[in-house]
PDB file of C-alpha atoms in Angstrom:
ATOM      1  CA  MET D 284     255.911 170.573 247.495  1.00  0.00           C
ATOM      2  CA  LYS D 285     257.675 167.447 248.723  1.00  0.00           C
ATOM      3  CA  LEU D 286     255.550 164.288 248.981  1.00  0.00           C
ATOM      4  CA  ASP D 287     256.178 161.122 250.975  1.00  0.00           C
ATOM      5  CA  SER D 288     255.630 157.598 249.659  1.00  0.00           C
ATOM      6  CA  ALA D 289     251.961 157.776 250.707  1.00  0.00           C
ATOM      7  CA  GLY D 290     251.387 160.955 248.673  1.00  0.00           C
ATOM      8  CA  LEU D 291     251.204 163.245 251.709  1.00  0.00           C
ATOM      9  CA  GLU D 292     252.932 166.636 251.708  1.00  0.00           C
ATOM     10  CA  ILE D 293     256.001 166.650 253.990  1.00  0.00           C
ATOM     11  CA  LEU D 294     255.964 169.733 256.211  1.00  0.00           C
ATOM     12  CA  SER D 295     259.096 171.661 257.157  1.00  0.00           C
ATOM     13  CA  GLY D 296     260.181 172.021 260.785  1.00  0.00           C
ATOM     14  CA  GLY D 297     258.990 175.626 260.797  1.00  0.00           C
ATOM     15  CA  GLU D 298     255.560 174.689 259.449  1.00  0.00           C
ATOM     16  CA  CYS D 299     255.327 171.915 262.055  1.00  0.00           C
ATOM     17  CA  LEU D 300     255.981 174.363 264.903  1.00  0.00           C
ATOM     18  CA  ASN D 301     253.508 176.912 263.483  1.00  0.00           C
ATOM     19  CA  LEU D 302     250.801 174.250 263.236  1.00  0.00           C
ATOM     20  CA  LEU D 303     251.566 172.940 266.732  1.00  0.00           C
ATOM     21  CA  ALA D 304     251.249 176.495 268.050  1.00  0.00           C
ATOM     22  CA  SER D 305     247.785 176.712 266.460  1.00  0.00           C
ATOM     23  CA  ALA D 306     246.456 173.566 268.157  1.00  0.00           C
ATOM     24  CA  PRO D 307     244.557 173.825 271.449  1.00  0.00           C
ATOM     25  CA  ILE D 308     244.976 170.109 272.229  1.00  0.00           C
ATOM     26  CA  GLY D 309     247.698 167.556 271.630  1.00  0.00           C
ATOM     27  CA  ARG D 310     248.256 163.980 272.673  1.00  0.00           C
ATOM     28  CA  ILE D 311     251.179 162.768 274.691  1.00  0.00           C
ATOM     29  CA  VAL D 312     252.240 159.212 273.922  1.00  0.00           C
ATOM     30  CA  PHE D 313     254.136 157.319 276.574  1.00  0.00           C
ATOM     31  CA  THR D 314     254.572 153.903 278.140  1.00  0.00           C
ATOM     32  CA  ASP D 315     252.475 152.937 281.133  1.00  0.00           C
ATOM     33  CA  ARG D 316     253.384 149.649 282.812  1.00  0.00           C
ATOM     34  CA  ALA D 317     255.024 148.452 279.588  1.00  0.00           C
ATOM     35  CA  LEU D 318     251.913 149.228 277.524  1.00  0.00           C
ATOM     36  CA  PRO D 319     251.499 151.991 274.958  1.00  0.00           C
ATOM     37  CA  ALA D 320     249.498 154.866 276.433  1.00  0.00           C
ATOM     38  CA  VAL D 321     248.126 158.113 275.048  1.00  0.00           C
ATOM     39  CA  GLN D 322     246.489 161.065 276.750  1.00  0.00           C
ATOM     40  CA  PRO D 323     245.025 164.264 275.311  1.00  0.00           C
ATOM     41  CA  VAL D 324     246.326 167.412 276.993  1.00  0.00           C
ATOM     42  CA  ASN D 325     246.205 171.134 276.444  1.00  0.00           C
ATOM     43  CA  PHE D 326     249.664 172.597 276.062  1.00  0.00           C
ATOM     44  CA  CYS D 327     251.762 175.599 275.227  1.00  0.00           C
ATOM     45  CA  LEU D 328     254.895 176.116 273.140  1.00  0.00           C
ATOM     46  CA  LEU D 329     257.779 177.989 274.772  1.00  0.00           C
ATOM     47  CA  ASP D 330     261.004 178.487 272.818  1.00  0.00           C
ATOM     48  CA  GLY D 331     260.114 175.482 270.673  1.00  0.00           C
ATOM     49  CA  ASN D 332     259.504 173.257 273.716  1.00  0.00           C
ATOM     50  CA  ILE D 333     256.178 171.640 274.539  1.00  0.00           C
ATOM     51  CA  VAL D 334     254.900 172.569 277.999  1.00  0.00           C
ATOM     52  CA  ILE D 335     252.207 170.491 279.722  1.00  0.00           C
ATOM     53  CA  ARG D 336     250.600 171.159 283.057  1.00  0.00           C
ATOM     54  CA  THR D 337     249.342 168.258 285.118  1.00  0.00           C
ATOM     55  CA  ALA D 338     248.526 167.136 288.637  1.00  0.00           C
ATOM     56  CA  PRO D 339     251.579 166.202 290.741  1.00  0.00           C
ATOM     57  CA  GLY D 340     250.536 162.610 291.413  1.00  0.00           C
ATOM     58  CA  SER D 341     249.042 161.848 288.005  1.00  0.00           C
ATOM     59  CA  LYS D 342     249.864 158.803 285.887  1.00  0.00           C
ATOM     60  CA  LEU D 343     251.161 161.182 283.238  1.00  0.00           C
ATOM     61  CA  ALA D 344     253.469 162.914 285.718  1.00  0.00           C
ATOM     62  CA  ALA D 345     254.933 159.571 286.740  1.00  0.00           C
ATOM     63  CA  ALA D 346     255.219 158.127 283.235  1.00  0.00           C
ATOM     64  CA  ALA D 347     256.783 161.201 281.635  1.00  0.00           C
ATOM     65  CA  ARG D 348     259.563 161.544 284.191  1.00  0.00           C
ATOM     66  CA  ASN D 349     262.747 161.471 282.090  1.00  0.00           C
ATOM     67  CA  ALA D 350     261.107 159.278 279.494  1.00  0.00           C
ATOM     68  CA  VAL D 351     261.187 159.523 275.727  1.00  0.00           C
ATOM     69  CA  VAL D 352     257.683 160.500 274.691  1.00  0.00           C
ATOM     70  CA  ALA D 353     255.911 161.429 271.499  1.00  0.00           C
ATOM     71  CA  PHE D 354     253.564 164.350 271.173  1.00  0.00           C
ATOM     72  CA  GLU D 355     251.007 164.613 268.415  1.00  0.00           C
ATOM     73  CA  ALA D 356     248.556 167.257 267.272  1.00  0.00           C
ATOM     74  CA  ASP D 357     246.359 167.248 264.202  1.00  0.00           C
ATOM     75  CA  ASP D 358     243.361 168.828 262.569  1.00  0.00           C
ATOM     76  CA  PHE D 359     241.334 166.964 259.968  1.00  0.00           C
ATOM     77  CA  ASP D 360     238.197 167.765 258.017  1.00  0.00           C
ATOM     78  CA  ALA D 361     236.245 164.540 257.546  1.00  0.00           C
ATOM     79  CA  THR D 362     234.012 166.037 254.833  1.00  0.00           C
ATOM     80  CA  PHE D 363     236.815 167.202 252.575  1.00  0.00           C
ATOM     81  CA  ARG D 364     239.311 164.582 253.787  1.00  0.00           C
ATOM     82  CA  THR D 365     241.984 167.196 254.270  1.00  0.00           C
ATOM     83  CA  GLY D 366     244.100 168.126 257.244  1.00  0.00           C
ATOM     84  CA  TRP D 367     247.481 167.926 258.873  1.00  0.00           C
ATOM     85  CA  SER D 368     249.300 166.148 261.656  1.00  0.00           C
ATOM     86  CA  VAL D 369     252.537 166.909 263.461  1.00  0.00           C
ATOM     87  CA  THR D 370     254.484 164.529 265.707  1.00  0.00           C
ATOM     88  CA  ALA D 371     257.412 165.451 267.943  1.00  0.00           C
ATOM     89  CA  VAL D 372     259.604 162.962 269.800  1.00  0.00           C
ATOM     90  CA  GLY D 373     261.943 163.826 272.645  1.00  0.00           C
ATOM     91  CA  HIS D 374     262.817 163.499 276.299  1.00  0.00           C
ATOM     92  CA  ALA D 375     260.267 164.755 278.765  1.00  0.00           C
ATOM     93  CA  ARG D 376     261.393 166.156 282.086  1.00  0.00           C
ATOM     94  CA  ALA D 377     259.581 167.216 285.206  1.00  0.00           C
ATOM     95  CA  VAL D 378     260.286 170.829 286.144  1.00  0.00           C
ATOM     96  CA  SER D 379     261.541 171.224 289.704  1.00  0.00           C
ATOM     97  CA  GLU D 380     263.409 174.558 289.795  1.00  0.00           C
ATOM     98  CA  PRO D 381     261.216 177.227 291.504  1.00  0.00           C
ATOM     99  CA  GLU D 382     262.365 179.894 289.009  1.00  0.00           C
ATOM    100  CA  GLU D 383     261.352 177.808 286.015  1.00  0.00           C
ATOM    101  CA  ILE D 384     258.042 176.873 287.675  1.00  0.00           C
ATOM    102  CA  ALA D 385     257.345 180.601 288.181  1.00  0.00           C
ATOM    103  CA  ARG D 386     258.145 181.315 284.525  1.00  0.00           C
ATOM    104  CA  LEU D 387     255.928 178.480 283.277  1.00  0.00           C
ATOM    105  CA  SER D 388     253.101 179.469 285.639  1.00  0.00           C
ATOM    106  CA  ALA D 389     252.912 182.786 283.780  1.00  0.00           C
ATOM    107  CA  LEU D 390     252.142 181.052 280.465  1.00  0.00           C
ATOM    108  CA  PRO D 391     248.578 181.183 279.092  1.00  0.00           C
ATOM    109  CA  LEU D 392     248.199 177.516 280.032  1.00  0.00           C
ATOM    110  CA  THR D 393     245.257 176.910 282.315  1.00  0.00           C
ATOM    111  CA  PRO D 394     244.007 173.414 283.094  1.00  0.00           C
ATOM    112  CA  TRP D 395     240.715 172.315 281.510  1.00  0.00           C
ATOM    113  CA  VAL D 396     239.872 170.197 284.530  1.00  0.00           C
ATOM    114  CA  PRO D 397     239.373 171.329 288.127  1.00  0.00           C
ATOM    115  CA  GLY D 398     241.966 170.641 290.818  1.00  0.00           C
ATOM    116  CA  THR D 399     245.602 171.464 291.443  1.00  0.00           C
ATOM    117  CA  HIS D 400     247.811 171.290 288.364  1.00  0.00           C
ATOM    118  CA  ASP D 401     251.043 172.835 289.535  1.00  0.00           C
ATOM    119  CA  HIS D 402     253.283 170.179 288.029  1.00  0.00           C
ATOM    120  CA  PHE D 403     254.935 171.050 284.716  1.00  0.00           C
ATOM    121  CA  ILE D 404     256.382 168.674 282.152  1.00  0.00           C
ATOM    122  CA  VAL D 405     258.607 170.057 279.408  1.00  0.00           C
ATOM    123  CA  MET D 406     259.472 168.149 276.270  1.00  0.00           C
ATOM    124  CA  ALA D 407     262.232 169.383 273.977  1.00  0.00           C
ATOM    125  CA  PRO D 408     261.546 167.926 270.515  1.00  0.00           C
ATOM    126  CA  GLU D 409     264.557 166.068 269.133  1.00  0.00           C
ATOM    127  CA  GLN D 410     262.625 164.930 266.060  1.00  0.00           C
ATOM    128  CA  ILE D 411     259.668 166.735 264.573  1.00  0.00           C
ATOM    129  CA  SER D 412     257.760 165.704 261.483  1.00  0.00           C
ATOM    130  CA  GLY D 413     254.491 166.621 259.876  1.00  0.00           C
ATOM    131  CA  ARG D 414     252.260 165.782 256.960  1.00  0.00           C
ATOM    132  CA  ARG D 415     249.493 167.625 255.174  1.00  0.00           C
ATOM    133  CA  LEU D 416     246.701 166.098 253.157  1.00  0.00           C
ATOM    134  CA  SER D 417     245.112 168.491 250.679  1.00  0.00           C
ATOM    135  CA  ARG D 418     242.696 168.082 247.780  1.00  0.00           C
TER     136      ARG D 418
ATOM    137  CA  MET T1133     228.080 159.829 287.043  1.00  0.00           C
ATOM    138  CA  LYS T1134     231.388 158.301 288.132  1.00  0.00           C
ATOM    139  CA  LEU T1135     234.362 160.662 288.232  1.00  0.00           C
ATOM    140  CA  ASP T1136     238.076 159.852 288.208  1.00  0.00           C
ATOM    141  CA  SER T1137     240.675 161.508 290.448  1.00  0.00           C
ATOM    142  CA  ALA T1138     241.059 164.349 287.915  1.00  0.00           C
ATOM    143  CA  GLY T1139     237.327 165.123 287.999  1.00  0.00           C
ATOM    144  CA  LEU T1140     236.619 163.635 284.571  1.00  0.00           C
ATOM    145  CA  GLU T1141     233.552 161.486 283.949  1.00  0.00           C
ATOM    146  CA  ILE T1142     234.467 157.822 283.493  1.00  0.00           C
ATOM    147  CA  LEU T1143     232.689 156.384 280.439  1.00  0.00           C
ATOM    148  CA  SER T1144     231.312 152.850 280.289  1.00  0.00           C
ATOM    149  CA  GLY T1145     232.576 150.333 277.738  1.00  0.00           C
ATOM    150  CA  GLY T1146     229.381 150.762 275.726  1.00  0.00           C
ATOM    151  CA  GLU T1147     229.696 154.549 275.654  1.00  0.00           C
ATOM    152  CA  CYS T1148     233.349 154.185 274.598  1.00  0.00           C
ATOM    153  CA  LEU T1149     232.394 151.995 271.620  1.00  0.00           C
ATOM    154  CA  ASN T1150     229.556 154.342 270.616  1.00  0.00           C
ATOM    155  CA  LEU T1151     231.888 157.335 270.695  1.00  0.00           C
ATOM    156  CA  LEU T1152     234.593 155.456 268.774  1.00  0.00           C
ATOM    157  CA  ALA T1153     232.014 154.577 266.133  1.00  0.00           C
ATOM    158  CA  SER T1154     231.203 158.294 265.767  1.00  0.00           C
ATOM    159  CA  ALA T1155     234.804 159.362 265.123  1.00  0.00           C
ATOM    160  CA  PRO T1156     236.077 159.668 261.545  1.00  0.00           C
ATOM    161  CA  ILE T1157     239.738 159.632 262.624  1.00  0.00           C
ATOM    162  CA  GLY T1158     241.692 157.900 265.358  1.00  0.00           C
ATOM    163  CA  ARG T1159     245.350 157.611 266.226  1.00  0.00           C
ATOM    164  CA  ILE T1160     247.254 154.384 266.414  1.00  0.00           C
ATOM    165  CA  VAL T1161     250.075 154.375 268.948  1.00  0.00           C
ATOM    166  CA  PHE T1162     252.902 151.928 268.447  1.00  0.00           C
ATOM    167  CA  THR T1163     256.648 151.524 268.790  1.00  0.00           C
ATOM    168  CA  ASP T1164     258.898 152.357 265.858  1.00  0.00           C
ATOM    169  CA  ARG T1165     262.572 151.457 266.262  1.00  0.00           C
ATOM    170  CA  ALA T1166     262.167 151.506 270.063  1.00  0.00           C
ATOM    171  CA  LEU T1167     260.624 154.993 269.997  1.00  0.00           C
ATOM    172  CA  PRO T1168     257.012 155.909 270.725  1.00  0.00           C
ATOM    173  CA  ALA T1169     255.148 156.598 267.493  1.00  0.00           C
ATOM    174  CA  VAL T1170     251.660 157.792 266.667  1.00  0.00           C
ATOM    175  CA  GLN T1171     249.806 158.056 263.384  1.00  0.00           C
ATOM    176  CA  PRO T1172     246.338 159.371 262.570  1.00  0.00           C
ATOM    177  CA  VAL T1173     244.239 156.962 260.530  1.00  0.00           C
ATOM    178  CA  ASN T1174     240.667 156.625 259.397  1.00  0.00           C
ATOM    179  CA  PHE T1175     239.105 153.433 260.641  1.00  0.00           C
ATOM    180  CA  CYS T1176     235.984 151.353 261.022  1.00  0.00           C
ATOM    181  CA  LEU T1177     234.529 149.312 263.859  1.00  0.00           C
ATOM    182  CA  LEU T1178     233.494 145.736 263.086  1.00  0.00           C
ATOM    183  CA  ASP T1179     232.100 143.553 265.876  1.00  0.00           C
ATOM    184  CA  GLY T1180     233.878 145.767 268.410  1.00  0.00           C
ATOM    185  CA  ASN T1181     237.226 145.456 266.622  1.00  0.00           C
ATOM    186  CA  ILE T1182     239.117 148.386 265.143  1.00  0.00           C
ATOM    187  CA  VAL T1183     239.854 147.956 261.435  1.00  0.00           C
ATOM    188  CA  ILE T1184     242.536 150.034 259.724  1.00  0.00           C
ATOM    189  CA  ARG T1185     243.466 150.004 256.076  1.00  0.00           C
ATOM    190  CA  THR T1186     247.013 150.819 255.061  1.00  0.00           C
ATOM    191  CA  ALA T1187     249.601 150.315 252.352  1.00  0.00           C
ATOM    192  CA  PRO T1188     251.306 146.888 252.404  1.00  0.00           C
ATOM    193  CA  GLY T1189     254.855 148.189 252.884  1.00  0.00           C
ATOM    194  CA  SER T1190     254.051 151.049 255.250  1.00  0.00           C
ATOM    195  CA  LYS T1191     255.802 151.713 258.533  1.00  0.00           C
ATOM    196  CA  LEU T1192     252.477 151.207 260.250  1.00  0.00           C
ATOM    197  CA  ALA T1193     251.964 147.821 258.588  1.00  0.00           C
ATOM    198  CA  ALA T1194     255.390 146.680 259.783  1.00  0.00           C
ATOM    199  CA  ALA T1195     255.111 148.095 263.297  1.00  0.00           C
ATOM    200  CA  ALA T1196     251.611 146.829 264.006  1.00  0.00           C
ATOM    201  CA  ARG T1197     252.373 143.238 263.072  1.00  0.00           C
ATOM    202  CA  ASN T1198     251.423 141.240 266.186  1.00  0.00           C
ATOM    203  CA  ALA T1199     252.283 144.162 268.428  1.00  0.00           C
ATOM    204  CA  VAL T1200     250.376 145.573 271.355  1.00  0.00           C
ATOM    205  CA  VAL T1201     249.128 148.960 270.225  1.00  0.00           C
ATOM    206  CA  ALA T1202     246.922 151.689 271.611  1.00  0.00           C
ATOM    207  CA  PHE T1203     244.218 153.398 269.623  1.00  0.00           C
ATOM    208  CA  GLU T1204     242.821 156.770 270.586  1.00  0.00           C
ATOM    209  CA  ALA T1205     240.004 158.955 269.322  1.00  0.00           C
ATOM    210  CA  ASP T1206     238.708 162.167 270.806  1.00  0.00           C
ATOM    211  CA  ASP T1207     236.632 165.242 270.129  1.00  0.00           C
ATOM    212  CA  PHE T1208     237.187 168.450 272.063  1.00  0.00           C
ATOM    213  CA  ASP T1209     235.680 171.914 271.900  1.00  0.00           C
ATOM    214  CA  ALA T1210     238.397 174.434 272.724  1.00  0.00           C
ATOM    215  CA  THR T1211     235.917 177.258 273.285  1.00  0.00           C
ATOM    216  CA  PHE T1212     233.795 175.465 275.852  1.00  0.00           C
ATOM    217  CA  ARG T1213     236.608 173.203 277.054  1.00  0.00           C
ATOM    218  CA  THR T1214     234.432 170.151 276.795  1.00  0.00           C
ATOM    219  CA  GLY T1215     234.862 166.871 274.998  1.00  0.00           C
ATOM    220  CA  TRP T1216     235.694 163.221 275.285  1.00  0.00           C
ATOM    221  CA  SER T1217     238.480 160.775 274.584  1.00  0.00           C
ATOM    222  CA  VAL T1218     238.526 157.004 274.291  1.00  0.00           C
ATOM    223  CA  THR T1219     241.602 154.767 274.322  1.00  0.00           C
ATOM    224  CA  ALA T1220     241.708 151.071 273.472  1.00  0.00           C
ATOM    225  CA  VAL T1221     244.709 148.801 273.982  1.00  0.00           C
ATOM    226  CA  GLY T1222     245.147 145.401 272.401  1.00  0.00           C
ATOM    227  CA  HIS T1223     247.038 143.181 270.005  1.00  0.00           C
ATOM    228  CA  ALA T1224     247.072 144.235 266.393  1.00  0.00           C
ATOM    229  CA  ARG T1225     247.254 141.608 263.677  1.00  0.00           C
ATOM    230  CA  ALA T1226     247.727 141.769 259.944  1.00  0.00           C
ATOM    231  CA  VAL T1227     244.889 140.125 258.040  1.00  0.00           C
ATOM    232  CA  SER T1228     246.079 137.467 255.591  1.00  0.00           C
ATOM    233  CA  GLU T1229     243.079 135.169 255.006  1.00  0.00           C
ATOM    234  CA  PRO T1230     241.509 135.954 251.595  1.00  0.00           C
ATOM    235  CA  GLU T1231     237.989 135.481 252.999  1.00  0.00           C
ATOM    236  CA  GLU T1232     238.559 137.965 255.782  1.00  0.00           C
ATOM    237  CA  ILE T1233     240.197 140.422 253.357  1.00  0.00           C
ATOM    238  CA  ALA T1234     237.107 140.169 251.134  1.00  0.00           C
ATOM    239  CA  ARG T1235     234.823 140.822 254.107  1.00  0.00           C
ATOM    240  CA  LEU T1236     236.866 143.831 255.279  1.00  0.00           C
ATOM    241  CA  SER T1237     237.098 145.214 251.724  1.00  0.00           C
ATOM    242  CA  ALA T1238     233.301 145.556 251.777  1.00  0.00           C
ATOM    243  CA  LEU T1239     233.405 147.909 254.803  1.00  0.00           C
ATOM    244  CA  PRO T1240     232.776 151.641 254.236  1.00  0.00           C
ATOM    245  CA  LEU T1241     236.476 152.239 254.819  1.00  0.00           C
ATOM    246  CA  THR T1242     238.099 154.068 251.926  1.00  0.00           C
ATOM    247  CA  PRO T1243     241.612 155.498 252.191  1.00  0.00           C
ATOM    248  CA  TRP T1244     241.986 159.277 252.436  1.00  0.00           C
ATOM    249  CA  VAL T1245     245.238 159.190 250.513  1.00  0.00           C
ATOM    250  CA  PRO T1246     245.839 157.967 246.960  1.00  0.00           C
ATOM    251  CA  GLY T1247     247.589 154.670 246.265  1.00  0.00           C
ATOM    252  CA  THR T1248     247.039 151.026 247.049  1.00  0.00           C
ATOM    253  CA  HIS T1249     245.776 150.326 250.549  1.00  0.00           C
ATOM    254  CA  ASP T1250     244.833 146.690 250.423  1.00  0.00           C
ATOM    255  CA  HIS T1251     246.493 145.765 253.705  1.00  0.00           C
ATOM    256  CA  PHE T1252     244.199 145.455 256.711  1.00  0.00           C
ATOM    257  CA  ILE T1253     245.142 145.637 260.377  1.00  0.00           C
ATOM    258  CA  VAL T1254     242.631 144.510 262.985  1.00  0.00           C
ATOM    259  CA  MET T1255     242.939 145.356 266.643  1.00  0.00           C
ATOM    260  CA  ALA T1256     240.739 143.593 269.202  1.00  0.00           C
ATOM    261  CA  PRO T1257     240.522 145.886 272.239  1.00  0.00           C
ATOM    262  CA  GLU T1258     241.521 144.080 275.436  1.00  0.00           C
ATOM    263  CA  GLN T1259     241.208 147.261 277.490  1.00  0.00           C
ATOM    264  CA  ILE T1260     238.999 150.201 276.636  1.00  0.00           C
ATOM    265  CA  SER T1261     238.607 153.355 278.664  1.00  0.00           C
ATOM    266  CA  GLY T1262     237.142 156.769 278.120  1.00  0.00           C
ATOM    267  CA  ARG T1263     236.654 160.100 279.798  1.00  0.00           C
ATOM    268  CA  ARG T1264     234.264 162.973 279.257  1.00  0.00           C
ATOM    269  CA  LEU T1265     234.801 166.570 280.236  1.00  0.00           C
ATOM    270  CA  SER T1266     231.599 168.566 280.528  1.00  0.00           C
ATOM    271  CA  ARG T1267     230.735 171.979 281.947  1.00  0.00           C
TER     272      ARG T1267
END
């Protein structure tokens, strides 16, 4: 078990992806009018990429267009003070090819909020890191 | 009940602070070497300010020094697809006055990880916003 300077277990890339796949919700971190912004989203992993579904005119859709974003998921137990977190950083892109939209539409990724969410954002992690806190 | 364009309930500033106060963990969003970064932290609210305790030489301590940061907390139920999120944006500052350090040291804010965490970061929210997703 490899520990970082804070005493947290450093997770491997494979563990990070497995934990990400287990999370129903993640948080996309981006810049909105030069300010740091963060938004919880449900998501799906496809071939190691993070797929998010949003409304076409949303702030997120605009901000994540060809931007470098971070994506974070975690799960902590406040009673036992244990848990994990995984952060991925990479370029986000808006999906515009009809074939890719059709493929992504078939994913088990349904919006939690009502309304049209036929805009897909895909982020290919260039860096992925994770930490686990155990007893 | 006021809804945003995505159909989510817009929370008042008071509700946002109450929900923040109920959360054991939040996520601080900052910039690390020009890249978006996010780190889960436990925290405390004091007079409406967000107080974080970290190690003196940590990446977070360096990055949050007089920077504009975002802070997010949320709680979602994946089964019922309900929950809330609150995001605050403001300047973070490192606490250096011994009197203020003494006051913050008395808060019920104990680190989840071993090691010395006698460095305090305080963020005064300049913007706070929240959303609730209910059935």
